[in-house]
XYZ file of C-alpha atoms in Angstrom:
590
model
C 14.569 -7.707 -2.960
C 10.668 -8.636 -3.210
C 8.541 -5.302 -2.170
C 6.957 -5.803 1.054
C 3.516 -5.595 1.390
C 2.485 -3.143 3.679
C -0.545 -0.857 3.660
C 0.716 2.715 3.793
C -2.204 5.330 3.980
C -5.265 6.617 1.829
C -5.889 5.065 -1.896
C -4.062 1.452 -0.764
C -7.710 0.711 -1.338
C -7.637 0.868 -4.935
C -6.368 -2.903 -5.019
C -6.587 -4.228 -8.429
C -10.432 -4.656 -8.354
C -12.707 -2.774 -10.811
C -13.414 0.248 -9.429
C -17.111 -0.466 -9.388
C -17.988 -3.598 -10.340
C -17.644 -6.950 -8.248
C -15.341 -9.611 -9.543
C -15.975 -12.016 -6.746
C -19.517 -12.196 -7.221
C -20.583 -10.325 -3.914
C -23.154 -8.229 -5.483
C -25.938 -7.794 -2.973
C -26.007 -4.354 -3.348
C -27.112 -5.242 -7.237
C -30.191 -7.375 -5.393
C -33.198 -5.407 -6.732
C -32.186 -3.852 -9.667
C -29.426 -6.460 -10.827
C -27.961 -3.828 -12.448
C -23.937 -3.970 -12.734
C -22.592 -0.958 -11.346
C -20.266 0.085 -14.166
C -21.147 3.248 -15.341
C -22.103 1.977 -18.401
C -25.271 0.975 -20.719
C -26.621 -2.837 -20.650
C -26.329 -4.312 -24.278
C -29.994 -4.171 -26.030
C -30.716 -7.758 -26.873
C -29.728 -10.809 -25.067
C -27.199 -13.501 -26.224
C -27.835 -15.926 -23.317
C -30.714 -18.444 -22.629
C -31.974 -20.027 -19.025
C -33.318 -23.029 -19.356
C -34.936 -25.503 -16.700
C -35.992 -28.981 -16.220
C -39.344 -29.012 -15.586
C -42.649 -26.326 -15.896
C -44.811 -27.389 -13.457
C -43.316 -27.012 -9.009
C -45.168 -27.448 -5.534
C -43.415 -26.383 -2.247
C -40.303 -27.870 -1.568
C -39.384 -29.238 -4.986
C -35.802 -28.735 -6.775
C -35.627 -26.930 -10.297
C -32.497 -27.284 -12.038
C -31.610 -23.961 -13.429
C -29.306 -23.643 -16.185
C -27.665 -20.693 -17.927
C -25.643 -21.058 -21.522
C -24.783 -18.985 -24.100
C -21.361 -17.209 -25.472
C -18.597 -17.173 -23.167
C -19.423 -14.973 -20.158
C -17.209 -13.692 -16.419
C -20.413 -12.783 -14.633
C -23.542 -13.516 -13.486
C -26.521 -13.241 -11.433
C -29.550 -15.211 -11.436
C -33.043 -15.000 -9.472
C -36.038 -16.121 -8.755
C -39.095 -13.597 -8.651
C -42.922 -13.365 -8.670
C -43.757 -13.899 -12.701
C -46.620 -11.106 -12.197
C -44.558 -8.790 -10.048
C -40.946 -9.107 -11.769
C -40.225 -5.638 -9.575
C -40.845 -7.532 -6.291
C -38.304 -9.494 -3.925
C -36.612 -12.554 -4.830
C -38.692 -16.020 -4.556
C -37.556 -18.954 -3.150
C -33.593 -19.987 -2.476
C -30.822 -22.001 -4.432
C -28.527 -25.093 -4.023
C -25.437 -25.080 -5.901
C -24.189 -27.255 -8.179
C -21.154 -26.077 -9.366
C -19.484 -24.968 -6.056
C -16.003 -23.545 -7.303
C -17.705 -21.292 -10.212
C -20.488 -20.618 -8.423
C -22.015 -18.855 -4.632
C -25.447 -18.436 -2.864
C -26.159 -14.775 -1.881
C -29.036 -13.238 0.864
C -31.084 -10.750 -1.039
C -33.374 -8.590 1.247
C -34.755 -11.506 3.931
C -34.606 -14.821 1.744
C -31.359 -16.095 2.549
C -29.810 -18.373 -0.748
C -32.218 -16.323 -2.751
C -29.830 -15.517 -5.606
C -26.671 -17.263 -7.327
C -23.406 -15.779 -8.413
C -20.219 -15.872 -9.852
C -16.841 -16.085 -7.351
C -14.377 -15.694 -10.082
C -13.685 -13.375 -13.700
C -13.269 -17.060 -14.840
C -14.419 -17.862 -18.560
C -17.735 -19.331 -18.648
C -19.867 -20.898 -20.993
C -22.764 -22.592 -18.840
C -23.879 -22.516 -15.353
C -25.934 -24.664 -13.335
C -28.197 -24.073 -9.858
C -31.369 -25.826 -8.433
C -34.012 -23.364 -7.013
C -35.960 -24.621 -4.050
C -39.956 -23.507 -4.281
C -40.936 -22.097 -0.695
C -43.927 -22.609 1.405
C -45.308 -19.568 0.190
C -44.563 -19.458 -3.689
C -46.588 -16.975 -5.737
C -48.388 -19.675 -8.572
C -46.092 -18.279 -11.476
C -42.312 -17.896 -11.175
C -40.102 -16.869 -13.758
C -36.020 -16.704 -13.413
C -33.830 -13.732 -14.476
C -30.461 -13.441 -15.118
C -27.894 -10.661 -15.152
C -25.030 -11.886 -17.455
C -21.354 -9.525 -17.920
C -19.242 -10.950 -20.800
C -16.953 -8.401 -20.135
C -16.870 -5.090 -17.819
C -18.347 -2.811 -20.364
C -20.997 -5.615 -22.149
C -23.384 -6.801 -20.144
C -27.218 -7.377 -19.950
C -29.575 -6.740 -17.364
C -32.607 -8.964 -16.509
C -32.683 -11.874 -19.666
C -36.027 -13.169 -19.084
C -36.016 -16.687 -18.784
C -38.928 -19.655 -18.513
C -42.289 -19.351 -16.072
C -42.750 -22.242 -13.952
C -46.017 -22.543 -12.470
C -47.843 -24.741 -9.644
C -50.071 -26.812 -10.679
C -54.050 -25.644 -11.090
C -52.979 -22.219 -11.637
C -54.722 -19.694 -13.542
C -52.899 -18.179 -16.594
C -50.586 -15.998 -15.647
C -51.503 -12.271 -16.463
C -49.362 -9.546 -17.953
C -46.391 -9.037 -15.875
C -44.776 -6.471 -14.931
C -42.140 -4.694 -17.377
C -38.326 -5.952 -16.779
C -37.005 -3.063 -18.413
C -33.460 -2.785 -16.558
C -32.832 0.749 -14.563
C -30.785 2.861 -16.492
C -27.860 4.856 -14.833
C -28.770 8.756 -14.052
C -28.327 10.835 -16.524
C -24.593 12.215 -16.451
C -23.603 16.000 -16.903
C -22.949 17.415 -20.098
C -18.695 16.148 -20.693
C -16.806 19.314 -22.817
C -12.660 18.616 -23.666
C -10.393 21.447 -22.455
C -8.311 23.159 -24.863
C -5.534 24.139 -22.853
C -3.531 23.169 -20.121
C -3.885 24.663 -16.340
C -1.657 27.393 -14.848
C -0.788 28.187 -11.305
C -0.938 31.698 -12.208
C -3.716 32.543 -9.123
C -1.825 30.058 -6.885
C -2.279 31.936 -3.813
C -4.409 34.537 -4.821
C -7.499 33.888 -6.276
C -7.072 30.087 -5.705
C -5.971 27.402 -3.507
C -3.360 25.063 -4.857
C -1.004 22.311 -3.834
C 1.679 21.533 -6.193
C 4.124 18.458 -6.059
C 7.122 19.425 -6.452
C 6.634 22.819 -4.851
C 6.019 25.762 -7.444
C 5.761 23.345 -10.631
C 4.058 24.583 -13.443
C 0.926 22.268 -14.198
C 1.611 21.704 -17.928
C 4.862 20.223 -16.962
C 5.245 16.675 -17.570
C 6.251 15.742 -13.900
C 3.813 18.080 -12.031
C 0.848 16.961 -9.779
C -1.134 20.096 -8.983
C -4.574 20.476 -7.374
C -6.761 23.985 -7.075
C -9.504 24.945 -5.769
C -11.405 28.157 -6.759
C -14.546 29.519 -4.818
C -17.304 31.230 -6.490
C -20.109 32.182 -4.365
C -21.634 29.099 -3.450
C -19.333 26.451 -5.501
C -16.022 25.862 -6.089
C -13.975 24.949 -9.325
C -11.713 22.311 -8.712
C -8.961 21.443 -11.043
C -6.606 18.412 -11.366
C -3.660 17.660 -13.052
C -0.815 14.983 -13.313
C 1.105 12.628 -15.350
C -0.595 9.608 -15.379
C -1.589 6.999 -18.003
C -4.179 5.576 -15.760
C -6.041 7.755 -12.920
C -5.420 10.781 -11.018
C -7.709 11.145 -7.410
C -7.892 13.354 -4.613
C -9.701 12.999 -1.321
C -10.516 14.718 1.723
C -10.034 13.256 5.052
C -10.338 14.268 8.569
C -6.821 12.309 9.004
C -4.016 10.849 7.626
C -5.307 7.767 7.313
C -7.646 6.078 4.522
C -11.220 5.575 5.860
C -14.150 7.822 5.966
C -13.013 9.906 3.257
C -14.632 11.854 0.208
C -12.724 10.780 -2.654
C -12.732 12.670 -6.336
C -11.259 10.492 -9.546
C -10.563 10.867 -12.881
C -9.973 7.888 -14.862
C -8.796 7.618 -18.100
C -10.835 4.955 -20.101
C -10.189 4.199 -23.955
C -8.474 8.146 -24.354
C -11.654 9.411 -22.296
C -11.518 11.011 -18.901
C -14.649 9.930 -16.488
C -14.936 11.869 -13.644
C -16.613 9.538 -10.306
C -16.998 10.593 -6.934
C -16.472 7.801 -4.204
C -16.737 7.570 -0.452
C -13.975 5.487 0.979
C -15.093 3.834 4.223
C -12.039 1.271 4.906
C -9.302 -0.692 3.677
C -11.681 -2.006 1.256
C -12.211 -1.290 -2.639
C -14.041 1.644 -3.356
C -17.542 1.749 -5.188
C -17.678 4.573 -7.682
C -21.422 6.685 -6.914
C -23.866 6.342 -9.976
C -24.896 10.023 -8.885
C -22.025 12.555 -7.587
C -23.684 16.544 -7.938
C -20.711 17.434 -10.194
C -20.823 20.011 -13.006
C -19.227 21.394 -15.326
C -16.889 18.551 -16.169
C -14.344 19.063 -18.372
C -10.872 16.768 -19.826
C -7.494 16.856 -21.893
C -5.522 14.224 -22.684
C -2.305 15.314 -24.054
C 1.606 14.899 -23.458
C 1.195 12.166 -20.746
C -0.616 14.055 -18.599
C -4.389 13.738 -17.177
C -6.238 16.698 -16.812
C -10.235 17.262 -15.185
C -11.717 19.894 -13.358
C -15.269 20.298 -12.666
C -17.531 22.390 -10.297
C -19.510 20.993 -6.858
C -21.409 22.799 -4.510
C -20.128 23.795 -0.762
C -22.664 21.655 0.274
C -24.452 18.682 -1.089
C -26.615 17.089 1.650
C -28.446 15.014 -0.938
C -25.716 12.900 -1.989
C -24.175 10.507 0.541
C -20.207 11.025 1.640
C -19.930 14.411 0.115
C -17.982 16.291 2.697
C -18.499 20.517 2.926
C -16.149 21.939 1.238
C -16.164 24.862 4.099
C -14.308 22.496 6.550
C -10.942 21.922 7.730
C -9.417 18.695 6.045
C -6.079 16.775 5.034
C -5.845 16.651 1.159
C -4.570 13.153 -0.146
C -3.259 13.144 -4.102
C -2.456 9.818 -5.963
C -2.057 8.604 -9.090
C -2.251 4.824 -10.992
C -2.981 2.640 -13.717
C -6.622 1.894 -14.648
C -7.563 -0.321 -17.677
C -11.066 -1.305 -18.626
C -12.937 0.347 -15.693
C -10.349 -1.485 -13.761
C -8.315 0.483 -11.071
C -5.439 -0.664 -10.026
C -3.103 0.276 -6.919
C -1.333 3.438 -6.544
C 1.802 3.926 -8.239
C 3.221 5.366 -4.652
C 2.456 6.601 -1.542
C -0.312 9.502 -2.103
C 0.702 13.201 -1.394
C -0.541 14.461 1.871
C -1.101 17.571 2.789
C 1.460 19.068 5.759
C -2.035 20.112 7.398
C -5.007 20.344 7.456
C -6.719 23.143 5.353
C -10.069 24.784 4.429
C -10.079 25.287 0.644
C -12.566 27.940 1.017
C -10.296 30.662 3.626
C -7.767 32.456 2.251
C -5.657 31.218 -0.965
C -2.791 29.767 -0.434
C 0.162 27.376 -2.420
C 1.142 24.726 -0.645
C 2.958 21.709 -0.939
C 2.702 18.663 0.898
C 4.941 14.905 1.270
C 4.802 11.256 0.053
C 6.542 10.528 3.405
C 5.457 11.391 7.150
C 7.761 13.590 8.843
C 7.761 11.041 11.861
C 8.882 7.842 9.531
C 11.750 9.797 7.373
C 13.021 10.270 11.199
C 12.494 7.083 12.032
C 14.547 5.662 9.723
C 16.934 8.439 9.921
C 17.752 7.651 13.317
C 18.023 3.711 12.543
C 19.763 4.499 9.676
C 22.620 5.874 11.997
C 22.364 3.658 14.382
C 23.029 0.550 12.475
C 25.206 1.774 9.769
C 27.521 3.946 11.639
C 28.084 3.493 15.297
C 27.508 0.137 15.832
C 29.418 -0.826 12.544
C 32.445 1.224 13.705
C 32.028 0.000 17.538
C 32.178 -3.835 16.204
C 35.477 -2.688 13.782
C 37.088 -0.890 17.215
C 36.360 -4.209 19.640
C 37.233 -6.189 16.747
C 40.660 -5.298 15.820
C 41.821 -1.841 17.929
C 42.389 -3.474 21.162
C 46.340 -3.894 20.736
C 45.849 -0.537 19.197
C 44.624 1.778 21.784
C 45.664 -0.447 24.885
C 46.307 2.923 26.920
C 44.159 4.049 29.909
C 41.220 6.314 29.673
C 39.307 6.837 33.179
C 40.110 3.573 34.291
C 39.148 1.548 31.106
C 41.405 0.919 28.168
C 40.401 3.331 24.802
C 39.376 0.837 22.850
C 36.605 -0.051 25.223
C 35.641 3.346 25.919
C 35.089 4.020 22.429
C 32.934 0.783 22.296
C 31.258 1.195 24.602
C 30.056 4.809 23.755
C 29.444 3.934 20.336
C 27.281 1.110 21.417
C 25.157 3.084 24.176
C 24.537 5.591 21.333
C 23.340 2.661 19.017
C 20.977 1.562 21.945
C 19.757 5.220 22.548
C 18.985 5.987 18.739
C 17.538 2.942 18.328
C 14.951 3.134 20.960
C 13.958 6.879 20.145
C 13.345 5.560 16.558
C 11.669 2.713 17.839
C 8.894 4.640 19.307
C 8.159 6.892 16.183
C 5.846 4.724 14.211
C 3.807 3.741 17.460
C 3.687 7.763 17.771
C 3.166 8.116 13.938
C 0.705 4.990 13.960
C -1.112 5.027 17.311
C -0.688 1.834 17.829
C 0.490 -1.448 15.709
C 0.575 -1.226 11.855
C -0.856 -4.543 10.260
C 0.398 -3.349 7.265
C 3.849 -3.415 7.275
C 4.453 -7.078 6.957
C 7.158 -8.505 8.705
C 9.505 -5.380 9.333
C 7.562 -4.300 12.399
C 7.746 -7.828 14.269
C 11.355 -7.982 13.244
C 12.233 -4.269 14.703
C 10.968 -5.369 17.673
C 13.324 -8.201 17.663
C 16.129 -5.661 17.114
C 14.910 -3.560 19.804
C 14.972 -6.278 22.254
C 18.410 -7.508 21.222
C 20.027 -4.282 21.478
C 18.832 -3.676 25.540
C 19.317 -7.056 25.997
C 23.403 -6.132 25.098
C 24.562 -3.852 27.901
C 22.530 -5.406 30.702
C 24.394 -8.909 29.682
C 27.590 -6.977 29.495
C 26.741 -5.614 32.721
C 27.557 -9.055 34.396
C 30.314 -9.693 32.265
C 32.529 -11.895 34.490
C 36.392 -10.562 35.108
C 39.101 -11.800 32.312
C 40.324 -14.769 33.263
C 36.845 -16.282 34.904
C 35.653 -19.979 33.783
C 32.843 -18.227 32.472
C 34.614 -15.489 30.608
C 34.464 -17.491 27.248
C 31.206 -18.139 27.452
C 30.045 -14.671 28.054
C 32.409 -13.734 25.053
C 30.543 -16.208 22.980
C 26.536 -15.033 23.823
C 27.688 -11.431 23.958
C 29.335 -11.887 19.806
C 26.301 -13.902 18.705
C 23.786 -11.935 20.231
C 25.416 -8.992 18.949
C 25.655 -10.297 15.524
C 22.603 -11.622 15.477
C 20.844 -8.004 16.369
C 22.995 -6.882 13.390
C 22.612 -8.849 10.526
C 18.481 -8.716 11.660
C 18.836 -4.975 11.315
C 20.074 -4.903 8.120
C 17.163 -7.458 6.992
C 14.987 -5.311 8.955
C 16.372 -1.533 6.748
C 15.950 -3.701 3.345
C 12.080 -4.733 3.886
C 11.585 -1.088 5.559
C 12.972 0.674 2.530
C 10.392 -1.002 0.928
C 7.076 0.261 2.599
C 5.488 3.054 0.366
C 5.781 5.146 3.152
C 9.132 5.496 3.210
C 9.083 6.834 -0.851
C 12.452 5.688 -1.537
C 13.476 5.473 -5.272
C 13.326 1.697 -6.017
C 15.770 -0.197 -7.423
C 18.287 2.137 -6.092
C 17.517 1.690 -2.852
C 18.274 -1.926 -2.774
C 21.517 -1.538 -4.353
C 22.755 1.310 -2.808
C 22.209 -0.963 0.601
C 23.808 -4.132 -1.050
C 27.266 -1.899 -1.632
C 26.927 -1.045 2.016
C 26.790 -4.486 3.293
C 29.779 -5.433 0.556
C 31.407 -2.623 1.872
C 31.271 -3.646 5.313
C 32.300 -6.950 4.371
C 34.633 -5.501 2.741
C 36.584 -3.828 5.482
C 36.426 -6.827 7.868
C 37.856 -9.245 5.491
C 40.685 -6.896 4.561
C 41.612 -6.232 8.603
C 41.234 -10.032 8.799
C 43.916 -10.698 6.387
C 45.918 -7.792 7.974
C 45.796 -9.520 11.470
C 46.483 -12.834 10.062
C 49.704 -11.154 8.277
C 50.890 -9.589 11.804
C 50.943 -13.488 13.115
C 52.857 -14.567 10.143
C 55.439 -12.347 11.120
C 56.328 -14.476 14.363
C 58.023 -17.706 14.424
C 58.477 -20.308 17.437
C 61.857 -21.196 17.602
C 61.356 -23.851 20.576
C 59.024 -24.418 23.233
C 60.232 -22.002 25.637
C 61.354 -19.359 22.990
C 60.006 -16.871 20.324
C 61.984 -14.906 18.273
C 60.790 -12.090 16.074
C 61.920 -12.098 12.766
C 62.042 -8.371 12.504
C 61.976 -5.519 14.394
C 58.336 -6.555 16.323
C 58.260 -2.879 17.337
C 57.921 -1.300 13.890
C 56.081 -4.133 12.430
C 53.301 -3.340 15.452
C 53.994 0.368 14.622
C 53.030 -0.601 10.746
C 49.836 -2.657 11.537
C 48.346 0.382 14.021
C 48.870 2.385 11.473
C 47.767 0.606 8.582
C 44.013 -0.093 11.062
C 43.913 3.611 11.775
C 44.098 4.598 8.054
C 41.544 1.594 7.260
C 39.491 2.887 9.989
C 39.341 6.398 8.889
C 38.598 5.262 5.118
C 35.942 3.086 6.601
C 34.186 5.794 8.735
C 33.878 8.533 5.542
C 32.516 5.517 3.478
C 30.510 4.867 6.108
C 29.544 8.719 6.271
C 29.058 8.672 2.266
C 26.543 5.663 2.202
C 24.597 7.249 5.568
C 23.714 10.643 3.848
C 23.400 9.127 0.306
C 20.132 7.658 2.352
C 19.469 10.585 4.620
C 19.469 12.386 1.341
C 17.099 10.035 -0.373
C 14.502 10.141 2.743
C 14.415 13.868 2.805
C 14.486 14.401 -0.989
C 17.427 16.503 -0.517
């Protein structure tokens, strides 16, 4: 069963993007300093040339702009003032290469630069610049080339171009590329955590509850105040990344996220602000000290010290606030960071790090969706599976009276009504959970609604079900079995992409198997009362057209088939029982 693609809460954003950088070209915020934002150095001396057509421009003429050297991903050319290289960019672009290539707005001049849209290999690239009105009398094109996300080089001068009559051009201004802040001092930890001041001198959370941090399957997160900072320490198994945030909900957006990523056996520590469903840019400045790593025994470990308050750097939250704490974990390679292994840890509550120490825990799965599919879990593989198996085959079974209606009915209908009442109770949990409609639960949302709708739909048509023998008896039987089966074998399409979602945290394979053997099992049953049934008929013989005589004793062969469905029916209804809180035990990580 494909995974369904859903978008479950905080770090969903980390799609596989690098975690800084912009594979699809869109670089404006790289417009003045074209500096790639990947938190490392630009390469010393260029290996790439541009090259144009002609020396001499007036107003309105087309340069062809070309760009060539060994084989590149990136790039990022302008146009700028040849004696004020620190100024805006000059002029705007025409593309010539339209599926390796894209026009960008930088500052006012709209088409002023020219990018890449893909990591495709490149070896040359090709533009035309269009002089303005207002051209300075010297021009001179730059280009930003990234061979790979570490190598790259800011700013390789290429040729002036110059209107005609104009003086020589004077010294320009240095193109010296900006160089990223100066990081912290980095030290390597020598040993691992301990929860040892868990809820006494520190605050912790801990997945599972109580683990020891040096373990190789605990997450664990602390926070330690001291006077006017706090020590924060992370810990997890994780070949890739380990990241916290701090949000004023459960759901990603306007959060103040903390990462460490493991890059080449190193641990770099990046703050982010995550303002959407949308990649997140790592900060070139963050206000963290006293960073420290260890790399050992599959785990990633950081911890480093911020202020309470940083009101210099943007999307640093006070640490002196009530928030929800998100903890995730996920493969990085190459600066790249890729999605979330599964759903992030969220706190129960929300929490001030700062009050009181405390050890808590927190869950991969909202309280509100483990009932939700609790409840549809019962619905749709217990009562209504056992009310189809008693309308099915039980009617010669319990033919007898119960107020007014035979017991075969009675026990449908009950089990059915209970279907319809669990249904819509679990229905309205994710709108509760959710606010509102999910967009990212792919199809299992539209198709529980279709569910929903067949299973009212079901009594109020058997409401008007017309007496026995009525012309319109058959038909009735007809919609009322295919609606019904419909509404079932949709539910069961609906549980398999629903086990799915990441919010859900259900152990995958397994899950998919474990609801295969429940549909074979079903099968199972009504296949084998089939042949039963089918047995019972062959037991009858028509001697002439106004005759039938029974073979044997028709009164203990009946007795022998209402026995034989009562014992399949009991088998049925503890398998039935087995494969419900095999799942109710997987949702509630029992």
């Amino acid at each position: 069963m494909p995974p369904v693609l859903a978008f479950t809460l905080w770090i969903f954003a980390f799609l596989s993007v690098p975690a800084a950088g912009y594979p699809n070209g869109k670089v404006r915020e790289a417009c003045s300093s074209m500096m790639p934002r990947h938190e490392h150095s630009p390469q010393p001396s260029p290996e790439h040339t541009i090259s144009v057509n002609e020396t001499e421009f007036r107003p309105g003429d087309h340069i062809k702009v070309s760009l060539s050297g060994p084989v590149f991903e990136g790039f990022f050319i302008q146009a700028r003032n040849a004696e004020n290289l620190a100024g805006p960019a000059v002029g705007s672009f025409m593309l010539a290469e339209e599926r390796i290539s894209q026009l960008l707005t930088c500052g006012l001049v709209k088409n002023s630069a020219v990018s890449h849209t893909s990591k495709s290999k490149k070896t040359h690239v090709e533009a035309y610049w269009i002089a303005p009105t207002d051209a300075p009398e010297h021009v001179q094109f730059l280009a930003t080339v990234v061979e790979k996300y570490k190598i790259f080089w800011v700013k390789i001068p290429g040729p002036v171009i110059s209107q005609p009559n104009a003086p020589p051009l004077t010294t320009p201004t240095s193109i010296t590329p900006e160089t990223l802040p100066t990081s912290q001092p980095v030290f390597h930890l020598t040993k691992s955590f301990n929860a040892s001041g868990c809820g006494i001198t520190k605050f912790c959370i801990r997945n599972p509850p109580k683990c020891d941090p040096g373990t190789a399957y605990c997450f664990f997160l602390s926070f330690k105040q001291n006077n006017h900072s706090v020590l924060i320490e992370m810990s997890g198994p994780s070949e890739g990344y380990i990241a916290f945030a701090l949000s004023h909900d459960q759901w990603m957006g306007d959060d103040d996220a903390y990462l460490c990523i493991n890059e080449d056996h190193r641990i770099n520590v990046n703050t982010a602000y995550l303002s959407g469903r949308i990649p997140p840019v790592l900060d070139s400045e963050n206000g963290l000290e006293d960073i420290s790593w260890r790399l050992a025994d599959g785990l990633v470990q950081c911890s480093f010290r911020r202020n309470l308050r940083l009101p210099s750097y943007k999307g640093r939250f006070n640490l002196d606030a009530n928030y929800y704490i998100f903890l995730a974990d996920g493969e990085a390679s190459e600066g790249l960071i890729h999605k979330h292994h599964r759903q992030p840890l969220i706190t129960n509550g929300m929490y001030n790090v700062t009050d009181s120490p405390k050890d808590v825990g927190g869950s991969r799965s909202p309280l509100l969706l483990k009932l939700h599919a609790s409840l549809m879990f019962v619905a749709w593989m217990t009562t209504v599976s056992i009310g189809v198996i008693v309308a099915r085959f039980f009617k010669p079974v319990w033919p007898h009276s119960l107020f007014g209606k035979e017991i075969w009915f009675q026990v449908h209908r009950m089990l059915m009504l209970t279907t319809v009442l669990l249904t819509s109770v679990a229905f309205i949990l994710p709108f509760i959970y959710r606010g509102g409609w999910s967009k990212w639960a792919g199809f299992h949302p539209y198709l529980g609604c279709t569910v929903m709708a067949l299973a009212i739909f079901q009594p109020l048509m058997a409401g008007f079900r017309p007496p026995p023998h009525a012309p319109r008896r058959q038909v009735f039987n007809w919609v009322h079995w295919s609606t019904g089966t419909t509404a079932r074998i949709l539910a069961v399409v609906t549980m398999f992409l629903g086990m799915d979602l990441p919010a859900l945290n259900l152990p995958d394979p397994w899950d998919t198997y474990t609801m295969i053997g429940f549909v074979a099992w079903h099968v199972g049953i009504d296949i084998l009362l089939e042949i039963h049934s089918y047995c019972l008929i062959r037991k009858v013989e028509v001697i002439d057209e106004d005759r039938i005589q029974i073979l044997q004793s028709l009164t203990s062969a009946e007795a022998e088939g209402h026995t034989f469905k009562e014992i399949v029916l009991t088998i049925y209804i503890c398998g039935n029982i087995a494969f419900l809180i095999t799942f109710l035990a997987a949702i509630h990580q029992l």
